[in-house]
Coordinates of C-alpha atoms in Angstrom, one line a residue:
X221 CA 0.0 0.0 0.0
X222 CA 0.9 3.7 -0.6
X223 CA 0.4 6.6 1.9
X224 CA 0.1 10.0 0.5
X225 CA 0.4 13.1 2.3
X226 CA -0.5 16.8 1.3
X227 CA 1.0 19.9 3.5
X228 CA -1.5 23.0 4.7
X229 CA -0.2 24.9 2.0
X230 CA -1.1 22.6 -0.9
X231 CA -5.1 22.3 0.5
X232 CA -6.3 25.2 -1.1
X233 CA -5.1 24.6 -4.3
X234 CA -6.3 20.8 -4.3
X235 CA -9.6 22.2 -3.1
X236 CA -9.7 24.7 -6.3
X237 CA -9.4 22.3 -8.9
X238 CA -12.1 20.0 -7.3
X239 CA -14.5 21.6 -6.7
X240 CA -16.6 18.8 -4.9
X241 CA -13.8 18.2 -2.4
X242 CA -14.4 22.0 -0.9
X243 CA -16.6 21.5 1.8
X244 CA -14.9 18.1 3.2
X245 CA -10.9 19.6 2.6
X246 CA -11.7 21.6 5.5
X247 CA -11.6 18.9 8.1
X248 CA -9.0 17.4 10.9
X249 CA -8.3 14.2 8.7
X250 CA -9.3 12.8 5.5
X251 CA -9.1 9.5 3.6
X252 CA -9.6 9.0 0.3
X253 CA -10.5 6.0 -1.6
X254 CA -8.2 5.4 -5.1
X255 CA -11.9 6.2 -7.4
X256 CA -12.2 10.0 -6.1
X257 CA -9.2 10.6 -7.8
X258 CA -10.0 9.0 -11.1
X259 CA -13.4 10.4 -10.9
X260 CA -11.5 14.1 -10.2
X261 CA -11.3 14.8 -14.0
X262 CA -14.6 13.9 -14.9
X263 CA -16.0 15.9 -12.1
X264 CA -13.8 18.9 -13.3
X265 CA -14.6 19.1 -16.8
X266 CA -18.6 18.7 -16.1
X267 CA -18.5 21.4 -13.3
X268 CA -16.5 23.5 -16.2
X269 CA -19.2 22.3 -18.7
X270 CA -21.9 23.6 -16.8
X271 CA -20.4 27.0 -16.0
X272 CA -19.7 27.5 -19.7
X273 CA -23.5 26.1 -19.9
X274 CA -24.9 29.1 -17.9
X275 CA -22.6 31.6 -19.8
X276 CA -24.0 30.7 -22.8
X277 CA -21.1 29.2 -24.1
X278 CA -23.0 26.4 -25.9
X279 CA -20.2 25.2 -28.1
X280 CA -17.2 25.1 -25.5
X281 CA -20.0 23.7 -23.0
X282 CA -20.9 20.4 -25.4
X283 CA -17.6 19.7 -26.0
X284 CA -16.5 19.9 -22.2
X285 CA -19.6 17.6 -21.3
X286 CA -19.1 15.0 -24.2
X287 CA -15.1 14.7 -22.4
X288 CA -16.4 14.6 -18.7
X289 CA -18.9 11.5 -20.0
X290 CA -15.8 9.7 -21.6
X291 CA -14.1 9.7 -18.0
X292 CA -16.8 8.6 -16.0
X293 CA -17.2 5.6 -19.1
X294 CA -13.8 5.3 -18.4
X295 CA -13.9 4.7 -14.3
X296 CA -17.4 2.8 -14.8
X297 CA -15.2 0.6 -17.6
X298 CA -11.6 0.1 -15.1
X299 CA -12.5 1.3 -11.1
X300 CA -15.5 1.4 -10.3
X301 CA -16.2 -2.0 -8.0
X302 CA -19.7 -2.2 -7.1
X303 CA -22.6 -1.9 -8.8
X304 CA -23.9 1.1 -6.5
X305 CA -20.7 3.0 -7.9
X306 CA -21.4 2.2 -11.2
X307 CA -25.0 2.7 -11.9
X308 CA -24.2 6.3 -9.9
X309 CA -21.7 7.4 -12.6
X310 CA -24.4 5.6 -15.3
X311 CA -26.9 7.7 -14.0
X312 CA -25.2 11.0 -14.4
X313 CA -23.6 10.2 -17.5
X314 CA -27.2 9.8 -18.9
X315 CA -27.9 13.3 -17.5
X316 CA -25.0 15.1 -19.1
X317 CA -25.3 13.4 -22.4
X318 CA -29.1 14.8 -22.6
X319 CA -28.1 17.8 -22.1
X320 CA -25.4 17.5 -24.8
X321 CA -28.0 16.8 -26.9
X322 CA -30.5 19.6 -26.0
X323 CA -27.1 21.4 -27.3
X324 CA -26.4 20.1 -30.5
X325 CA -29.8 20.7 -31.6
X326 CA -29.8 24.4 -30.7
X327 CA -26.5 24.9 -32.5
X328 CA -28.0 23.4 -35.7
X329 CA -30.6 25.4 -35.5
X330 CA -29.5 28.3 -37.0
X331 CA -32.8 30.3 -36.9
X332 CA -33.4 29.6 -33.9
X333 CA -36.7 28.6 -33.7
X334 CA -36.1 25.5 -31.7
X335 CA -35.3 28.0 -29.0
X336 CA -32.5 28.1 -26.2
X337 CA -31.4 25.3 -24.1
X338 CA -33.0 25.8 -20.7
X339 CA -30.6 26.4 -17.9
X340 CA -29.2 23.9 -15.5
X341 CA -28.9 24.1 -12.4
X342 CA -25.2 23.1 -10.7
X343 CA -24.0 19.8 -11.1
X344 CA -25.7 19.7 -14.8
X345 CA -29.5 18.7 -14.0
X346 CA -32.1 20.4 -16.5
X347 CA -34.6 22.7 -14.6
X348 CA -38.1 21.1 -14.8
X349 CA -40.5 21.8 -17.6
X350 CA -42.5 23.8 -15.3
X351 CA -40.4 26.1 -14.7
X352 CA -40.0 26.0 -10.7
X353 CA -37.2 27.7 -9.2
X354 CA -37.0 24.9 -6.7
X355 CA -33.7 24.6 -5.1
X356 CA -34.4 21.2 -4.0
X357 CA -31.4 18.9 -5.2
X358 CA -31.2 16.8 -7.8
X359 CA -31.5 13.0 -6.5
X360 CA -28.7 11.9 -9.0
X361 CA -26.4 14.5 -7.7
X362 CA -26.9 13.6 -4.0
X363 CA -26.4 9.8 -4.9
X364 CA -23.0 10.8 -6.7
X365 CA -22.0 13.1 -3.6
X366 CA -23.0 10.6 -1.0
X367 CA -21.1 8.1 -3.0
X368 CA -17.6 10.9 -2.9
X369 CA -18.6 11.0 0.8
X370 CA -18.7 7.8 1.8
X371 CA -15.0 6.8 1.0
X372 CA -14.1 10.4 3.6
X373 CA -14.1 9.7 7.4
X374 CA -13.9 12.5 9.1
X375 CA -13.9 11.7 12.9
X376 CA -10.5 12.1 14.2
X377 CA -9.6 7.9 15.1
X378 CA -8.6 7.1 18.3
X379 CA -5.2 5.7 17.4
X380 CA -1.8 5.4 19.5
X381 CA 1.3 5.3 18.0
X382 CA 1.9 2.0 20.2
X383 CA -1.5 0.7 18.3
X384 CA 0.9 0.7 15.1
X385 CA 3.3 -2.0 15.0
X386 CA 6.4 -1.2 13.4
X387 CA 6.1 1.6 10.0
X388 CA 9.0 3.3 12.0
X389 CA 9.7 5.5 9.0
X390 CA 6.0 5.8 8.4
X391 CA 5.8 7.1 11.6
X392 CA 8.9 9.7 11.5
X393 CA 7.5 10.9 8.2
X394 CA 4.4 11.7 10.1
X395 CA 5.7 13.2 12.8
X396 CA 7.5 15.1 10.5
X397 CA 4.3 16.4 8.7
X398 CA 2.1 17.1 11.7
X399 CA 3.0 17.0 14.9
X400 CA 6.4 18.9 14.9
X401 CA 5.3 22.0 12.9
X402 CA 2.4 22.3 16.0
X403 CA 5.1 21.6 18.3
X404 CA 8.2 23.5 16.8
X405 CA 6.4 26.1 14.5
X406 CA 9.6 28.5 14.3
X407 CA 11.8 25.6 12.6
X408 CA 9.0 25.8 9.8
X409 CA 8.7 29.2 8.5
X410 CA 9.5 28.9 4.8
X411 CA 7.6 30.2 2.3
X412 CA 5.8 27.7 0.1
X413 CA 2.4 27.1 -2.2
X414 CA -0.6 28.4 -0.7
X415 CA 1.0 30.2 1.9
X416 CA -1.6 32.9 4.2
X417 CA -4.4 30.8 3.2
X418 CA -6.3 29.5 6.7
X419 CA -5.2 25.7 6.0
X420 CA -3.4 25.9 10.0
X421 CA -4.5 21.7 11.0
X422 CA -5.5 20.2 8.1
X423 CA -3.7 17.4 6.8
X424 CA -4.3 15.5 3.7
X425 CA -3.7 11.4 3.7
X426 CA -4.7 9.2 0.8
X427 CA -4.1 5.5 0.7
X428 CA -4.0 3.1 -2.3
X429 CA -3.0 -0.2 -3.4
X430 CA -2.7 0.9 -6.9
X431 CA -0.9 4.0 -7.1
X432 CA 0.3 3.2 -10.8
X433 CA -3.2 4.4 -11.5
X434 CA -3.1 8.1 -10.0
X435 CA -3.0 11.0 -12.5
X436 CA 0.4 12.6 -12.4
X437 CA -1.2 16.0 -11.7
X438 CA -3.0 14.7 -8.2
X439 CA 0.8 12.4 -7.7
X440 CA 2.6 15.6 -7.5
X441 CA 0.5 17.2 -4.9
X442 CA 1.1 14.8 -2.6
X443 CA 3.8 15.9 -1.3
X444 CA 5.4 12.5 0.2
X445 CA 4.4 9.2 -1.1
X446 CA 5.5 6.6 1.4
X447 CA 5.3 2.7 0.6
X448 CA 4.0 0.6 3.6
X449 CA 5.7 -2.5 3.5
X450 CA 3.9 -5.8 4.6
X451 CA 5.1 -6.1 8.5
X452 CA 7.7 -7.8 9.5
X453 CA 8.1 -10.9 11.7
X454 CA 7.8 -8.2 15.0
X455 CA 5.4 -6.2 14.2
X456 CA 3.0 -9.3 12.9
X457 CA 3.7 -10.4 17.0
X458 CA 2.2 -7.0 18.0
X459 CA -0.3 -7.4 15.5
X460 CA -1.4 -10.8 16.9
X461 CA -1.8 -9.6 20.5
X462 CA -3.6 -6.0 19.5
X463 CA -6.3 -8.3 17.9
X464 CA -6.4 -11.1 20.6
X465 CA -6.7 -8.6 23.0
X466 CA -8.5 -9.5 26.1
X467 CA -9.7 -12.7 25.0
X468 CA -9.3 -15.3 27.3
X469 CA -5.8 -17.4 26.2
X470 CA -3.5 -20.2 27.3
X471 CA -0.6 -18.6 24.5
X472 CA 2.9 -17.4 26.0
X473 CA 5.4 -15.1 24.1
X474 CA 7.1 -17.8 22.2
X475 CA 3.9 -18.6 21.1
X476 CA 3.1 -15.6 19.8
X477 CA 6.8 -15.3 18.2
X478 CA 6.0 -18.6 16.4
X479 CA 3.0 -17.0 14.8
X480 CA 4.6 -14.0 13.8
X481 CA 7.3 -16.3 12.0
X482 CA 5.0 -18.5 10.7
X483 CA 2.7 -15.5 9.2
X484 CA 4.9 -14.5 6.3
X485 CA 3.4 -12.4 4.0
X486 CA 0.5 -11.8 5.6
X487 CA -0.8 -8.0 6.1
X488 CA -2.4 -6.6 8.9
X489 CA -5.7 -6.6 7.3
X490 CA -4.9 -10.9 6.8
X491 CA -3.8 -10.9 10.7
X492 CA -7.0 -9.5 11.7
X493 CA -8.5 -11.9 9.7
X494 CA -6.5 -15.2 11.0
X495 CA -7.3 -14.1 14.6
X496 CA -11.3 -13.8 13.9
X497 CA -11.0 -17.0 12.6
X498 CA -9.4 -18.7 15.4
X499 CA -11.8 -16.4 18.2
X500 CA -14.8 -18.4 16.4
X501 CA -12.7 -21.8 17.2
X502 CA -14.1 -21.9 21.0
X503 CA -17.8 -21.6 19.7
X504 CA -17.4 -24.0 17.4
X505 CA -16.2 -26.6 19.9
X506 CA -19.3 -26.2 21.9
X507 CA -21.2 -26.5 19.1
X508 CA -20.2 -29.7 18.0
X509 CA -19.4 -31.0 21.4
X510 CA -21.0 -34.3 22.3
X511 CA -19.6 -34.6 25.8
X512 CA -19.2 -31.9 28.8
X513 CA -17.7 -31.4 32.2
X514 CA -17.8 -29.8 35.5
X515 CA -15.0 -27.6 36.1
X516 CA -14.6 -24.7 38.6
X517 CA -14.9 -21.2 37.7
X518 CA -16.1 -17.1 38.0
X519 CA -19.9 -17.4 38.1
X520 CA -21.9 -16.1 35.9
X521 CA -24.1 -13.9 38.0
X522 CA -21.5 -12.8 40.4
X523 CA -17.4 -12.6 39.0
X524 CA -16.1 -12.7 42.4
X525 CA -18.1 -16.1 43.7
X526 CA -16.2 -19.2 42.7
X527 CA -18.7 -21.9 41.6
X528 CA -17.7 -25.7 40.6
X529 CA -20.8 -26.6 38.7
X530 CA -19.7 -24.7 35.4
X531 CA -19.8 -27.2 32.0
X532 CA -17.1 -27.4 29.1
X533 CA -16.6 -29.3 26.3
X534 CA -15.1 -32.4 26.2
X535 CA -13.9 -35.5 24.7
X536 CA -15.7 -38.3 25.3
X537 CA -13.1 -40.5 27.5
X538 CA -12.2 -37.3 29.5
X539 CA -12.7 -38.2 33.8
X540 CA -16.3 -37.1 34.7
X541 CA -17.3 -36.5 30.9
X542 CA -21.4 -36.5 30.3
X543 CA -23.1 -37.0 27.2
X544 CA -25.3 -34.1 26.4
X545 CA -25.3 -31.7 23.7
X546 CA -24.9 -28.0 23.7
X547 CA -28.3 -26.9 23.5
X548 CA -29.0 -28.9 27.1
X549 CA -26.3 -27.0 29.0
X550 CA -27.8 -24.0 30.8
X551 CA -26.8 -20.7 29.7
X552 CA -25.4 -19.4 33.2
X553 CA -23.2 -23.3 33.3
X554 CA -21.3 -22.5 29.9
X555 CA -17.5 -22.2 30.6
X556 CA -16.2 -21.7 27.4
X557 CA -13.0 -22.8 26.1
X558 CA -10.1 -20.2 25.8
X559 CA -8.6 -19.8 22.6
X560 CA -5.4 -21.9 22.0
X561 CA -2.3 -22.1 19.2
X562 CA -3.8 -24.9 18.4
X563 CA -6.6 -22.6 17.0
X564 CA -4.6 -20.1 15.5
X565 CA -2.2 -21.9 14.1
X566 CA -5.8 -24.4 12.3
X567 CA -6.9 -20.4 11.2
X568 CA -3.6 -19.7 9.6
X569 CA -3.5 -22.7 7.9
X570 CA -6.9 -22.1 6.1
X571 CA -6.1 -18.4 5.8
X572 CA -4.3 -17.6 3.1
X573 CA -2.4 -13.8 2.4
X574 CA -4.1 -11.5 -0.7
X575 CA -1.3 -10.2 -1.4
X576 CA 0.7 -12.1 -4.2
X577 CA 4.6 -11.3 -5.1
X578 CA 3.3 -9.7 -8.4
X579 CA 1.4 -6.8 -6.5
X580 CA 4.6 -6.2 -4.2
X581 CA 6.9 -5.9 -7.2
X582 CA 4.8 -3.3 -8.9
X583 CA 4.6 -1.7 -5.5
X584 CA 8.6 -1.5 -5.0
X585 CA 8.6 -0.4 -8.6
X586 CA 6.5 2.9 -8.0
X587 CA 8.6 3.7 -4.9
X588 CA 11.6 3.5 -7.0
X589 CA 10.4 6.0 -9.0
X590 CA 8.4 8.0 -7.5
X591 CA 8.4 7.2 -3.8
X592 CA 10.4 7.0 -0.1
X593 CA 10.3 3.4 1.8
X594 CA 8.4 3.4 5.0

């Protein structure tokens, strides 16, 4: 994966050349998913078309709508995943192309008698026959905004830097961006891009897995492109714990050291995955469980009270093992198993990492070029 990261002074002028982006650039964070920027240009050139639109520019307007529907063809045809995104960008590209058409028959119409286009309103929706000034918005244009919005989260996350295992460089290149111009502000008193405008704060990130993909224009606004690596054998031991978390365990450190070996090539997205897996392993024991136990434990009703009538699974030749299935044992009686290596080393094995040698070479490739490790 690549990180991207815009300084203060480069906000205003991202924000200027899309114009969709103004009212969410002004927040704490932002992430971006990879199909806002391919669907940048098409946004541009139809916001352009209908300015042009409203100045009466009929002939500059049709041709800038006619290129803004070949881009969103073109992220309908290559990025656009689900079928929500895609019949979003089908649904304005019908719009813009009607209006194109409204235009081509004024301009042949040299008299005139077919009369002017009618107006559109911003975001290129025709005005209803009627008339009505309504500034009510256009369902189609809210659809496409809420689908823009949706990839932005703009909460500030709860996130140590102990939370993130490893990405040392990652992290200096961070620290570098944000917190030690707060911190230090005198060290940082050059002039640069979009200096005096109010950007004081704001920090840009974007990620993506395909960064081969990005327009050059939007590449060289990010100021630093860092390539996250997959983790390494440490950091997937952190990342093993973080997830676990306080699940009840019988695993030491050397077991968790073995999974972190053992994990190769796994990200931290595959981790998570391994360790939901193997979480699931305890209810599926009880599940299938023919046999059960008493065993003492915490009771249910009160923690502190010791109890030593509680029910686990167990094999069928275990000491003071009863035949009964799951669905007899009382739901205050269940001691459930804790989650073992045995578990998570049965998840790994059926868990297999998505990301493929191929994808890492392209990866390192772009970095070479264009990028700083991480």
């Amino acid at each position: 994966m690549l990180l991207h990261t815009i300084s203060p002074s480069h906000c205003e002028t991202l924000s200027t050349r899309h114009t969709l982006n103004v009212h969410i650039i002004k927040q704490v964070s932002l992430y971006v998913n990879p199909i806002v920027f391919i669907l940048q240009k098409a946004i541009d050139l139809v916001s352009k078309a209908t300015e042009e639109d409203k100045a009466k520019n009929y002939e500059e307007a049709l041709r800038l709508y006619e290129h803004g529907v070949e881009y969103f063809l073109h992220a309908i045809k290559y990025e656009a995943q689900s079928e929500k995104s895609k019949e979003s960008i089908r649904s304005k590209c019908v719009q813009y192309l009607d209006r194109a058409e409204q235009i081509k028959k004024h301009l042949k119409n040299k008299d005139g008698k077919g009369g002017k286009p009618k107006p559109m309103k911003e975001g290129g929706s025709s005005k209803k026959d009627n008339g009505s000034d309504s500034d009510e918005e256009d369902p189609d244009k809210k659809k496409l905004m809420g689908q823009l919005e949706s990839a932005i989260v703009m909460e500030t996350p709860n996130v140590k830097w102990n939370d993130v295992a490893g990405l040392e460089a990652a992290k200096e290149a961070l620290k570098e961006a944000v917190i030690l111009p707060i911190k230090f502000p005198h060290l940082f008193t050059g002039k640069m891009q979009g200096v005096g405008n109010d950007n004081d704060g704001i920090l840009v990130l974007g990620a993506t897995n395909i960064p081969w993909t990005l327009d050059a224009a939007i590449r060289r606004r990010f100021e630093k492109r860092i390539y996250i690596p997959l983790p390494e054998d440490h950091a997937r031991t952190t990342m093993f714990k973080l997830h676990i978390g306080n699940t009840p365990h019988n695993m030491s450190e050397t077991d968790f050291r073995d999974l972190g070996k053992r994990s190769d090539g796994y990200s931290g997205a595959d981790i998570a995955i391994v360790v939901r897996d193997a979480l699931m392993m305890p209810v599926r024991k009880v599940q299938s469980a023919t046999h059960f136990r008493k065993v003492r434990g915490p009771s249910r009703d009160d923690p502190q009270l010791i109890v030593d009538d509680l029910l686990t699974p167990c094999s069928p030749g275990s000491p003071g093992a009863i035949e009964m299935a799951w669905t007899e044992v009382p739901s205050d009686k269940l001691a459930e198993p804790v989650v073992t290596l045995s578990d998570m080393m049965q998840a790994l094995s059926r868990t297999r990492p998505t990301v493929n040698e191929n994808d890492l070479t392209k990866l390192k490739k772009f970095t070479e070029d264009f990028g700083q490790e991480g």
